[in-house]
Coordinates of C-alpha atoms and ligand atoms in Angstrom, one line a residue:
X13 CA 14.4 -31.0 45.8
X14 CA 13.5 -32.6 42.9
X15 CA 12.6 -30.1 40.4
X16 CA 9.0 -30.2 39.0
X17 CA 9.6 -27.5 36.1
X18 CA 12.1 -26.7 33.6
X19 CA 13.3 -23.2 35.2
X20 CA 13.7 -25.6 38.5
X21 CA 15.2 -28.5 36.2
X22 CA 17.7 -25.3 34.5
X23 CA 18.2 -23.3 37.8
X24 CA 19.3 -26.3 40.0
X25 CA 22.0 -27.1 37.6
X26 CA 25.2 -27.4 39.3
X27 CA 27.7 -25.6 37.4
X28 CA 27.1 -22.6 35.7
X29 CA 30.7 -22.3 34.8
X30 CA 29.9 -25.6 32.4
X31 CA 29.9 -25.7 29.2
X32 CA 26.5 -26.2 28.0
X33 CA 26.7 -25.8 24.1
X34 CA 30.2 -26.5 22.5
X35 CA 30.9 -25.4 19.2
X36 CA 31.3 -28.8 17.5
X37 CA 32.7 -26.7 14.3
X38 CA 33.5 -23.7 13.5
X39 CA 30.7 -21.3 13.5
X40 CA 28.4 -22.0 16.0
X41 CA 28.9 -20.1 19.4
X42 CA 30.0 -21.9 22.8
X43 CA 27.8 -21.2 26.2
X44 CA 28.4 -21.8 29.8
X45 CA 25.5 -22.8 31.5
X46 CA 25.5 -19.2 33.6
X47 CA 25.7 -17.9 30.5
X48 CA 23.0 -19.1 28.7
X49 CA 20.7 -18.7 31.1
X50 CA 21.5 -15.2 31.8
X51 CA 21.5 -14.4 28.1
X52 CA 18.1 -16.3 28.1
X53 CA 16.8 -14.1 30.2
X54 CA 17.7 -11.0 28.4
X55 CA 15.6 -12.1 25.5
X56 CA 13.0 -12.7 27.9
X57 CA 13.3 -9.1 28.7
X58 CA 12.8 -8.2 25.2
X59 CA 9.5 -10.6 24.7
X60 CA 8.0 -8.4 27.5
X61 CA 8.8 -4.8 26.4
X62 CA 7.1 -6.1 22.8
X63 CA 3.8 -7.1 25.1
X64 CA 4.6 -10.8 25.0
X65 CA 2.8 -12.0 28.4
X66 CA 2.3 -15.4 30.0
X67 CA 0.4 -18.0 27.7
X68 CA 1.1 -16.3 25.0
X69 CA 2.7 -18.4 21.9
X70 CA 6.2 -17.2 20.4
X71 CA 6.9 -19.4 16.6
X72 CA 10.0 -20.0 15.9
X73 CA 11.2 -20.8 12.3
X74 CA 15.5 -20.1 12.7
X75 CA 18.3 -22.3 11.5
X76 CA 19.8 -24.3 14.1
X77 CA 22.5 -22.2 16.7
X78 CA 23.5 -22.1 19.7
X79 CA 20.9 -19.2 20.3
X80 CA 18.0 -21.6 18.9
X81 CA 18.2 -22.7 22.3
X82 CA 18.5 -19.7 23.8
X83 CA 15.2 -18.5 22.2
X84 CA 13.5 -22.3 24.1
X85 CA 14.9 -21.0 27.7
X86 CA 13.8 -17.2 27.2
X87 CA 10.4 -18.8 26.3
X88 CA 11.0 -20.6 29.6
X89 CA 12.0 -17.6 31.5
X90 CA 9.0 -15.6 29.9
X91 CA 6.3 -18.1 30.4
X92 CA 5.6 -18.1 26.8
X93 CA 4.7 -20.9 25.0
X94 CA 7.6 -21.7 22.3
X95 CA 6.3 -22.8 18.8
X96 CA 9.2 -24.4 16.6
X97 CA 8.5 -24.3 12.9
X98 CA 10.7 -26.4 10.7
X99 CA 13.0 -24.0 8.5
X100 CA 11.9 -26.1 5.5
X101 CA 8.1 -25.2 5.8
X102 CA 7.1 -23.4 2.7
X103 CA 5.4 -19.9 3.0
X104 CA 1.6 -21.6 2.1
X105 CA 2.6 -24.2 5.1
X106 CA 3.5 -21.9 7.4
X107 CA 0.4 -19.7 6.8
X108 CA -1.8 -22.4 7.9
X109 CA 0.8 -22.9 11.3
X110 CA 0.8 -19.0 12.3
X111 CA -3.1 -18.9 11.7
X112 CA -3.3 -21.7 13.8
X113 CA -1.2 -21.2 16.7
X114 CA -1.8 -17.1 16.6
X115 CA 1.5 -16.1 18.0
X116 CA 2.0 -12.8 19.9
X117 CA 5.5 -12.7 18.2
X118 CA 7.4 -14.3 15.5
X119 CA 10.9 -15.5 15.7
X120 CA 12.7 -16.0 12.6
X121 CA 15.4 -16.2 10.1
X122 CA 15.2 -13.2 7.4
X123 CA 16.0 -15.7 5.2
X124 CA 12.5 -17.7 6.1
X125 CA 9.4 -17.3 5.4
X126 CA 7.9 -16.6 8.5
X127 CA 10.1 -13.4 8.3
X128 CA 7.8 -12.0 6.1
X129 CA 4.4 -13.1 8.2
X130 CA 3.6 -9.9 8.7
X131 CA 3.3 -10.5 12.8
X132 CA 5.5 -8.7 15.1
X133 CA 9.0 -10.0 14.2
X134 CA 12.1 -10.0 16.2
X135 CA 15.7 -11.6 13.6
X136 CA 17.7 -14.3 14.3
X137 CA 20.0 -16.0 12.1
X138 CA 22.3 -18.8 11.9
X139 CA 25.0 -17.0 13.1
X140 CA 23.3 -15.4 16.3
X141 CA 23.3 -11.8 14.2
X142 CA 19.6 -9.9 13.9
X143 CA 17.4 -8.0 16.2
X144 CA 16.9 -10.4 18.9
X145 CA 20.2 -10.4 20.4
X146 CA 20.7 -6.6 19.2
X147 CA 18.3 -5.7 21.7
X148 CA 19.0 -8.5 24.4
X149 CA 22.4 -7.2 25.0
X150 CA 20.7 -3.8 26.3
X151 CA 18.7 -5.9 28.9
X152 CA 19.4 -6.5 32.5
X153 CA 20.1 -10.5 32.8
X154 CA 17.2 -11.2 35.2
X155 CA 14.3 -12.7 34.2
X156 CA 10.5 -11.2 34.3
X157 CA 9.0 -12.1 36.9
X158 CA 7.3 -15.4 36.4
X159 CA 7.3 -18.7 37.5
X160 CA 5.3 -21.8 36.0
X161 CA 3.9 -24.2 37.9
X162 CA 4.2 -27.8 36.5
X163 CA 1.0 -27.2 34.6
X164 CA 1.9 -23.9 32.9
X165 CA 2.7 -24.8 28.9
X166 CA 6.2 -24.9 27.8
X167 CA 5.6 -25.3 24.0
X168 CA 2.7 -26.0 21.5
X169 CA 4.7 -28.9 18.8
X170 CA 2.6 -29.7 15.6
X171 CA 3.0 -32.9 15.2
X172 CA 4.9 -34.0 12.2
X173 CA 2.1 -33.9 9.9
X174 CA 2.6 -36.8 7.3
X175 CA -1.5 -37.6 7.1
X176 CA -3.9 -34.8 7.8
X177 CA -3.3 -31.3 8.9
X178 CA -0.7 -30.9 11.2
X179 CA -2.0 -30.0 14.8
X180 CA -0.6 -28.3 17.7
X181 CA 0.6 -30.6 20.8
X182 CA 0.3 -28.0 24.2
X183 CA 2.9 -30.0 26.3
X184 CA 3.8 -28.3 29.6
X185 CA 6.1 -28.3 32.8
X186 CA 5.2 -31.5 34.1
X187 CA 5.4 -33.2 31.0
X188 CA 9.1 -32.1 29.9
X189 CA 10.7 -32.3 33.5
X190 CA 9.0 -35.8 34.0
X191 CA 10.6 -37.6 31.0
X192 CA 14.0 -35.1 31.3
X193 CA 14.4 -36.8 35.0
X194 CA 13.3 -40.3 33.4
X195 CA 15.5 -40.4 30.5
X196 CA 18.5 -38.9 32.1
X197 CA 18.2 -41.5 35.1
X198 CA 17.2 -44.6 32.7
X199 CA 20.4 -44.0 30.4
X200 CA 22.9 -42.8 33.0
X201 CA 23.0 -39.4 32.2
X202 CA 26.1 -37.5 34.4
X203 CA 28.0 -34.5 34.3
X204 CA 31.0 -35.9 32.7
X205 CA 28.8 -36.6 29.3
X206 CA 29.3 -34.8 26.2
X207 CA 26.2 -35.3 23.8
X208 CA 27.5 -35.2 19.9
X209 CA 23.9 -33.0 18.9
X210 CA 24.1 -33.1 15.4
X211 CA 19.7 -33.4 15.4
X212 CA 17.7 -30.3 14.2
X213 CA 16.0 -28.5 17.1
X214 CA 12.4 -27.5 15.6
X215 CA 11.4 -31.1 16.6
X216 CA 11.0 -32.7 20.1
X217 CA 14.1 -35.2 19.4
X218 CA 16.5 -32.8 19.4
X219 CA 14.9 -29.9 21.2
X220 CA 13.8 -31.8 24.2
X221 CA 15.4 -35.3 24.4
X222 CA 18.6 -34.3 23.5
X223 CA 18.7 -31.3 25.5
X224 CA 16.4 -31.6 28.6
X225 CA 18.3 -35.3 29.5
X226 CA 21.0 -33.7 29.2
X227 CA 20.8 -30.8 31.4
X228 CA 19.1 -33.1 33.8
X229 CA 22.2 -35.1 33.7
X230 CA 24.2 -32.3 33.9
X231 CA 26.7 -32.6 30.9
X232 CA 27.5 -30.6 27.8
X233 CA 26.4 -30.8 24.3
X234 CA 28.5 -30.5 21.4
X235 CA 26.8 -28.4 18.7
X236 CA 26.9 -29.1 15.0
X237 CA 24.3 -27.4 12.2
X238 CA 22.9 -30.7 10.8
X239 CA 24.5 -34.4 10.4
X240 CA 26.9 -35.2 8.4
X241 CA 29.6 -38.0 8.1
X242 CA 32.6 -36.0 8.2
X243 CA 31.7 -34.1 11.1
X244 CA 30.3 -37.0 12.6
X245 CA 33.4 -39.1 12.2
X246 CA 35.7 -36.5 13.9
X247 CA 33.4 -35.6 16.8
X248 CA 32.2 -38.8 18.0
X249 CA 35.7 -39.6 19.2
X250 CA 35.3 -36.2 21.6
X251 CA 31.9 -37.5 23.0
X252 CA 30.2 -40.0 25.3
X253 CA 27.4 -40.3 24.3
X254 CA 25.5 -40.2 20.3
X255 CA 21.7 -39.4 19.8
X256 CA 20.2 -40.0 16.3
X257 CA 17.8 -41.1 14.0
X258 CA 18.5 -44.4 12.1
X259 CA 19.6 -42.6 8.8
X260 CA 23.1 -41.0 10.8
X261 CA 23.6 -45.0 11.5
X262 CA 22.9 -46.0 7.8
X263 CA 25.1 -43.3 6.6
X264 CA 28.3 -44.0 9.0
X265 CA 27.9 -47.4 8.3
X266 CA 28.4 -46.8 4.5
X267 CA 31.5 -45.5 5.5
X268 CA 34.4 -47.4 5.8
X269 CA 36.5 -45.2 7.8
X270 CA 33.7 -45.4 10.9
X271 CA 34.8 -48.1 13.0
X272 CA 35.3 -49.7 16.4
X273 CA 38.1 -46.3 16.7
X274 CA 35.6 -43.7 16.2
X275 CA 33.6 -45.6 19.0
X276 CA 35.9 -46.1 21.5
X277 CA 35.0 -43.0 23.7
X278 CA 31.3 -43.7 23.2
X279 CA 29.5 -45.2 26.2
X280 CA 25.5 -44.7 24.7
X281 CA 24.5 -44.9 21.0
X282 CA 21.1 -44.2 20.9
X283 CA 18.4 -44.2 18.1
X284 CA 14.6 -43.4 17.6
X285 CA 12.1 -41.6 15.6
X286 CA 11.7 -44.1 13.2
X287 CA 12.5 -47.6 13.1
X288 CA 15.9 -48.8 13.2
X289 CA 16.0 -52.0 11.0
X290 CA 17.6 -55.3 13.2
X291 CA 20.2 -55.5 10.2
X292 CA 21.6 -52.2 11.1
X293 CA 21.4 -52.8 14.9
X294 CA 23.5 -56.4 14.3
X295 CA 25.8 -54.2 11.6
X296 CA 26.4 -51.6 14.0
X297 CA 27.5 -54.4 16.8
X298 CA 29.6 -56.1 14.4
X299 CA 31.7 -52.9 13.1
X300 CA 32.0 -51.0 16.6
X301 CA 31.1 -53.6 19.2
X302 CA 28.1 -51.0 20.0
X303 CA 24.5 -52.1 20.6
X304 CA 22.1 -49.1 19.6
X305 CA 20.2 -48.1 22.3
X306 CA 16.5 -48.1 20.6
X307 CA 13.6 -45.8 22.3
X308 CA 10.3 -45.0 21.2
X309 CA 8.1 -41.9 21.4
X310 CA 6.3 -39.2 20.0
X311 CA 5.8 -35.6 20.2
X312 CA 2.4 -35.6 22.3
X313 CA 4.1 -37.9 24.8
X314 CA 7.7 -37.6 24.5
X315 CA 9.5 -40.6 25.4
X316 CA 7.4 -43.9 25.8
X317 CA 9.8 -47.1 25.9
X318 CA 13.7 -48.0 25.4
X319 CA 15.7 -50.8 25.9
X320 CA 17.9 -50.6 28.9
X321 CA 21.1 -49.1 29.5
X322 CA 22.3 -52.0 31.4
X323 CA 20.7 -55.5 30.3
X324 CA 19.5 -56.8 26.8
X325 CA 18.7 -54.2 23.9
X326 CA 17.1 -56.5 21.5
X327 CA 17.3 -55.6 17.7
X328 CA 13.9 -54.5 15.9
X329 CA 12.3 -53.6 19.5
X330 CA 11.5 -50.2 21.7
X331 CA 12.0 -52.0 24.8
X332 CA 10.1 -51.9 28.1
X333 CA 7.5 -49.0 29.1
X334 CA 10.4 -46.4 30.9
X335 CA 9.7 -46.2 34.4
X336 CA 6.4 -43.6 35.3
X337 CA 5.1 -44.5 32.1
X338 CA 2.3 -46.6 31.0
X339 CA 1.9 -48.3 28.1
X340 CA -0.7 -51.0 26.9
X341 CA -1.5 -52.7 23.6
X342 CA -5.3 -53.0 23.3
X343 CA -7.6 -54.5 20.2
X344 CA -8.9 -51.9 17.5
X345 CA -12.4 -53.3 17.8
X346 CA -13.0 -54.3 21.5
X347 CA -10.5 -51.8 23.4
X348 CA -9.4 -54.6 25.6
X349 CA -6.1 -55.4 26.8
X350 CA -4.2 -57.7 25.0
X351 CA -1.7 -60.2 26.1
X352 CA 1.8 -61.2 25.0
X353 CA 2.2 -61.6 21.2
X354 CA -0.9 -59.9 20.1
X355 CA -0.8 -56.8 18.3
X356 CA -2.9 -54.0 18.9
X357 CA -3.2 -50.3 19.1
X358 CA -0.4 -48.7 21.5
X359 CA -2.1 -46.8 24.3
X360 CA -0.4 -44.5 27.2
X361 CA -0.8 -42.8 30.2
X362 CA 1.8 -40.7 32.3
X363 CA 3.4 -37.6 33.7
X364 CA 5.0 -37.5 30.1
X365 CA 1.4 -37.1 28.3
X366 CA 0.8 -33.9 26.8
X367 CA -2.1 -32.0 27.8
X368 CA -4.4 -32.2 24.5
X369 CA -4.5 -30.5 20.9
X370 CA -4.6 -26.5 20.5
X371 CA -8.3 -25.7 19.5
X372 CA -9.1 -29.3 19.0
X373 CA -11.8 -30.3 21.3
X374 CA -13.2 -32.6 19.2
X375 CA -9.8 -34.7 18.7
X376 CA -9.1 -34.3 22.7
X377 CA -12.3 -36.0 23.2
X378 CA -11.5 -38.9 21.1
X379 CA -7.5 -39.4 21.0
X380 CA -8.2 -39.8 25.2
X381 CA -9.6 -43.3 26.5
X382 CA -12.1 -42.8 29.1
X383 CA -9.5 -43.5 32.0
X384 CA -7.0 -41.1 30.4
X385 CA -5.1 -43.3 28.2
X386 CA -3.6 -41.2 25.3
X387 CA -4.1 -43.3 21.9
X388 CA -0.9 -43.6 20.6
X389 CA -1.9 -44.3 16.4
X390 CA 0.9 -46.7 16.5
X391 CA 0.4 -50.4 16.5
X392 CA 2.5 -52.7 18.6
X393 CA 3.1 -55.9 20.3
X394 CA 4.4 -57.3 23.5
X395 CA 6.6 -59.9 24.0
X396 CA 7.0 -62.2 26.8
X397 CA 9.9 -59.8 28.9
X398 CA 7.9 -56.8 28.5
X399 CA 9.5 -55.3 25.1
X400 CA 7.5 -53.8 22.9
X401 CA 7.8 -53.8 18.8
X402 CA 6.4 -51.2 16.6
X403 CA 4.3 -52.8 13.7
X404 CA 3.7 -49.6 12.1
X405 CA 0.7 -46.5 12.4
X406 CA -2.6 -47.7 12.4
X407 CA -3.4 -45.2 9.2
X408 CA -1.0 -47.3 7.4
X409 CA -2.3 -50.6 8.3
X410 CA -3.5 -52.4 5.2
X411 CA -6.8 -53.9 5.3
X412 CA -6.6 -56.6 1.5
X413 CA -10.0 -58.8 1.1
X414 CA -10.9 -58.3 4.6
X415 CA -7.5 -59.5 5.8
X416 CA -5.2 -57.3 7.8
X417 CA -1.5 -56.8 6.4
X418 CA 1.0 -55.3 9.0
X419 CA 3.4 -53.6 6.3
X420 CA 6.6 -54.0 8.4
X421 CA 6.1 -57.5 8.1
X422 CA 6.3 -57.4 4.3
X423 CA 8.8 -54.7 4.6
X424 CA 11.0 -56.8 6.4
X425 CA 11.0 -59.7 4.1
X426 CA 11.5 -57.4 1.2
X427 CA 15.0 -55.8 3.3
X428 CA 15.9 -59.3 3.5
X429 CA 16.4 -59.9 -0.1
X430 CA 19.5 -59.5 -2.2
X431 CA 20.2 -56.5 -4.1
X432 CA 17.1 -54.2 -1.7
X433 CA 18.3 -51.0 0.1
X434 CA 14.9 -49.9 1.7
X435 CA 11.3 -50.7 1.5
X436 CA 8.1 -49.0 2.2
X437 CA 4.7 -51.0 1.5
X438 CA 1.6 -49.2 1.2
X439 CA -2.2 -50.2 0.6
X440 CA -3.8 -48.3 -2.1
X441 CA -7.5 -48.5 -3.2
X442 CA -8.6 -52.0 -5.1
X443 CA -12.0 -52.6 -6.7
X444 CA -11.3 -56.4 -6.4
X445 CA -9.8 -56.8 -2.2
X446 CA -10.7 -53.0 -1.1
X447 CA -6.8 -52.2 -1.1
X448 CA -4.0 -54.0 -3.0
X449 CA 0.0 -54.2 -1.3
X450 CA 1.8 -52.8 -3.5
X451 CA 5.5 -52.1 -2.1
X452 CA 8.0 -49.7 -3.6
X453 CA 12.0 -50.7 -3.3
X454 CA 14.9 -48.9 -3.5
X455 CA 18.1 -51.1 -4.8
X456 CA 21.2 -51.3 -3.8
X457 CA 24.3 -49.4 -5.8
X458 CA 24.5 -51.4 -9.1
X459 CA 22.0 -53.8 -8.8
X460 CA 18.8 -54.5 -10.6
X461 CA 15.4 -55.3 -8.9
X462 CA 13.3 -58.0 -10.6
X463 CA 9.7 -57.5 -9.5
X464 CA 8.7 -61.1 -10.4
X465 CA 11.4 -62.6 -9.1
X466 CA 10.8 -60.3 -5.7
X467 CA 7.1 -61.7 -5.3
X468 CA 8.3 -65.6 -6.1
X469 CA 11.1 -65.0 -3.5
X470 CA 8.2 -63.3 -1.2
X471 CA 5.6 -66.3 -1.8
X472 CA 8.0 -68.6 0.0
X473 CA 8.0 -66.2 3.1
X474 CA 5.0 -64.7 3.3
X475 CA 1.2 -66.2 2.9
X476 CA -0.6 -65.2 -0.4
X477 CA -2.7 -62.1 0.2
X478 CA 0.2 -60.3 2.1
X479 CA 2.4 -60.5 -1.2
X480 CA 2.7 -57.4 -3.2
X481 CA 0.3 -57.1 -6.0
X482 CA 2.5 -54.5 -7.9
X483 CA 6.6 -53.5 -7.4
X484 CA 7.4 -50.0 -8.2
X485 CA 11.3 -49.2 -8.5
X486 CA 12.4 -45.4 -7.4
X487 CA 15.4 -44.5 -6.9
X488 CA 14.8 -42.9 -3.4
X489 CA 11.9 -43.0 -0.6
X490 CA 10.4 -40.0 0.4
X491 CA 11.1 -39.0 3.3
X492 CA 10.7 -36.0 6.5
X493 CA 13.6 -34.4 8.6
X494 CA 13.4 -37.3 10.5
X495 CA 13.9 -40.1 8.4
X496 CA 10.2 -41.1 8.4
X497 CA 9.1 -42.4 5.0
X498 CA 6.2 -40.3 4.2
X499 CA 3.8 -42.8 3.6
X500 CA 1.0 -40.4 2.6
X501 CA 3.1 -39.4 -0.3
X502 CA 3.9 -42.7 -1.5
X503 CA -0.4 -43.5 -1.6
X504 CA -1.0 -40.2 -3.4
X505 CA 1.8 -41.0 -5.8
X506 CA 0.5 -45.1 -6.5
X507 CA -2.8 -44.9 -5.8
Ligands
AMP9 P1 7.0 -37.6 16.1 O1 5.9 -37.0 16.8 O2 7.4 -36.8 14.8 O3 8.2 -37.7 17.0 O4 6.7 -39.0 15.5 C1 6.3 -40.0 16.4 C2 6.1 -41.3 15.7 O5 7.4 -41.8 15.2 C3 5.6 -42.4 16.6 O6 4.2 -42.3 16.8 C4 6.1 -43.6 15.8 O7 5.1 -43.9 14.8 C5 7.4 -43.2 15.2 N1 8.5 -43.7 16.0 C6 9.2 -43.0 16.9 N2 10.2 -43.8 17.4 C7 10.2 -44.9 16.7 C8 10.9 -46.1 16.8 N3 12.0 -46.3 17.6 N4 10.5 -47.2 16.0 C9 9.5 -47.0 15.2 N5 8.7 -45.9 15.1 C10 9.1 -44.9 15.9

């Protein structure tokens, strides 16, 4: 039967003598598959003696562990609705978060902040130790007695955050087990994977991607704290398949020792999150004989598009809608479908689309088209086999004496210049064209940037009013745990 929630997805698993979580180093602790959900529902227990009940929210802020996960199935088990916190938030960010999503209980490290919330608290840090397991272990391993139906919320994300307030996505059931049994079919997913999970798990990417595919698929994960090269270079030779945001591709690139041997046990690289500049895609190919698999979503919808497991992955696109997912480029100022080659705002529709915002009524009602199209932000553009290219988020479009200026365009031809390591181009307010492009650069070890000889080499590339009115020269970009460049920042820093 095919399973239409995530205890189904979990329970219908074939092997519970499978290793679900290796310890890729030292430290973190290994689970079978009967394990973890057995130990998942002891902590379930434990929600419901401290009055945790269906519905209810249960934040998370821990380091990354084996028993992060853990904590995601007991929320399953319990019917609770998991909230994961970054670790990183600061105490004044996570005050706004726990006031928002009004958790019935706190999960967190003692080292965090949201230990010392003041909400009913159970421990957990990076090494499993606290109160959480303490009391777990005196539980029987069978679950409280609740099933979800496909509707029932799984977990309430707030959504990255870089413009605005950061708001809570209620995704449910339905939502995770639809794009779990998508993803896992769509890139081959089979028991005989290893994942190399080296992704933080407060964020859908490596919380649910990662994980729910998968599961779905069957396979293992192997587990590992954050990225890093080192660990990187000696694991992916023990897996099958790699999941990552662009930055773990930048950084094993700008290693020497990565190469076509570190590979050779691979059979899926795959990137999203951010975009993942052509160049890298093409330097990827040439070094390992790899194409990246690219995908595109976010964490209202989960995944959207990615190029195919078998047929052409084309550099600087998402790919095709995935199958059971609807996605359509539409104009900002008429909301009409657009064809092939025109850019517009991304719009999408599907089992995978999350049910609305937490105590936002007034942003359900106009984030929704009126035949239930969820508006994406992002803007896009088809091409003529059906892939889609990210131009960038709508907030970041650049509107310059009238004229609109897609900044990966001018990002692009910036990258493509000698001595440029990375690019982000922003609008900030002008008196004389409403907003001015002004782009900021990182360089390249040991080389100097010349802004006027940039903006002559841009003129020849690029028409007039899309060419950078001022250069500024840092010496890093800012960016989120995900590799986004937090565009906010950068207009509150040049404006
Ligand atoms: P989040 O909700 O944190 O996962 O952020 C989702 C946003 O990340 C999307 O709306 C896109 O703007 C961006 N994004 C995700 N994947 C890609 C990708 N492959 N290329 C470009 N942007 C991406």
């Amino acid at each position: 039967m095919t399973p239409c929630t995530l205890v189904e997805l979990f329970e219908q698993h074939p092997s519970p003598d499978l290793a679900a979580f290796i310890d890729g180093v030292e430290g973190l602790a290994s689970y079978t598959y009967g394990q973890a959900w057995s130990l998942a529902a002891q902590c379930a227990g434990v929600f419901c003696e401290l009055g945790v009940s269906p519905g209810d929210r249960v934040a998370v802020q821990v380091s990354k562990s084996s028993e992060a996960l853990i904590v995601y199935l007991a929320c399953l088990r319990a019917g609770a609705v998991l909230v994961p916190l970054n670790p990183g938030a600061t105490a004044a960010e996570l005050e706004y978060l726990l006031a928002d999503a009004e958790p019935a209980l706190v999960i967190a490290d003692p080292s965090l902040p949201a230990a010392r919330a003041g909400l009913p608290l159970l421990t957990l840090d990076a090494e499993g130790g606290g109160s959480l397991l303490a009391r777990a272990f005196d539980q029987p391993a069978i679950a409280p007695a609740f099933l979800p139906t496909p509707d029932t919320a799984a977990s309430m994300v707030y959504t990255s955050g870089t413009t605005g307030r950061p708001k809570g996505a209620v995704v449910t059931h339905r939502n995770l087990t639809a794009n779990a049994l998508t993803l896992a079919r769509s890139w081959g997913f089979v028991a005989t994977d290893r994942l190399l999970h080296m992704l933080p798990v407060f964020h859908v990417h490596g919380l649910f991607v990662a994980t729910n595919c998968t599961i779905a698929g069957g396979g293992s994960m192997v587990f590992v704290p954050r990225f890093e090269v080192n660990a990187a270079l000696e694991l992916v030779p023990r897996c099958t398949v790699m999941m990552g945001v662009p930055t773990f591709y930048t950084r094993l690139l700008a290693d020497d020792r990565f190469d076509v041997r570190t590979c050779a046990s691979a059979r899926l690289i795959i990137s999203g999150s951010a975009p993942l500049l052509a160049a890298t895609h093409r330097e990827f190919e040439a070094r390992t004989g790899h194409t990246i698999l690219e995908r595109y979503g976010m964490s209202e919808t989960s995944m959207l598009t990615s190029n195919p497991l078998h047929g052409e992955r084309k550099p600087g696109t998402v790919g095709p809608a995935l199958p059971g997912v609807s996605v359509r480029v539409v104009s900002n100022a008429t909301g009409e479908r657009l064809g092939v080659g025109e850019i517009g705002d991304i719009e999408v529709a599907g089992d995978n689309v999350f049910s609305g915002y937490w105590k936002r009524p007034e942003l359900n009602a106009t984030e929704f088209t009126a035949d239930g199209f969820f508006r994406t932000g992002d803007v896009g553009v088809f091409d003529s086999d059906g892939y889609l290219s990210i131009v960038g988020r709508e907030k970041d479009l650049i509107i310059s004496g009238g004229l609109n200026v897609y900044p990966k365009e001018i990002e692009e031809a910036i990258d493509a210049l000698p001595g440029v390591a990375a690019s982000a181009v922003i609008g900030v307010p002008d008196a004389d064209f409403g907003e001015a492009v002004v782009a900021v650069i990182v360089a390249l070890p040991d080389e100097e940037i010349d802004s006027d000889a940039i903006r002559d080499s841009l003129r020849l590339v690029l028409a007039a009013y899309k060419v950078p009115k001022r250069i500024h020269v840092v010496a890093d970009l800012p960016t989120n745990a995900m590799g986004k460049v937090e565009k906010a920042r950068l207009r509150a820093t040049y404006s």
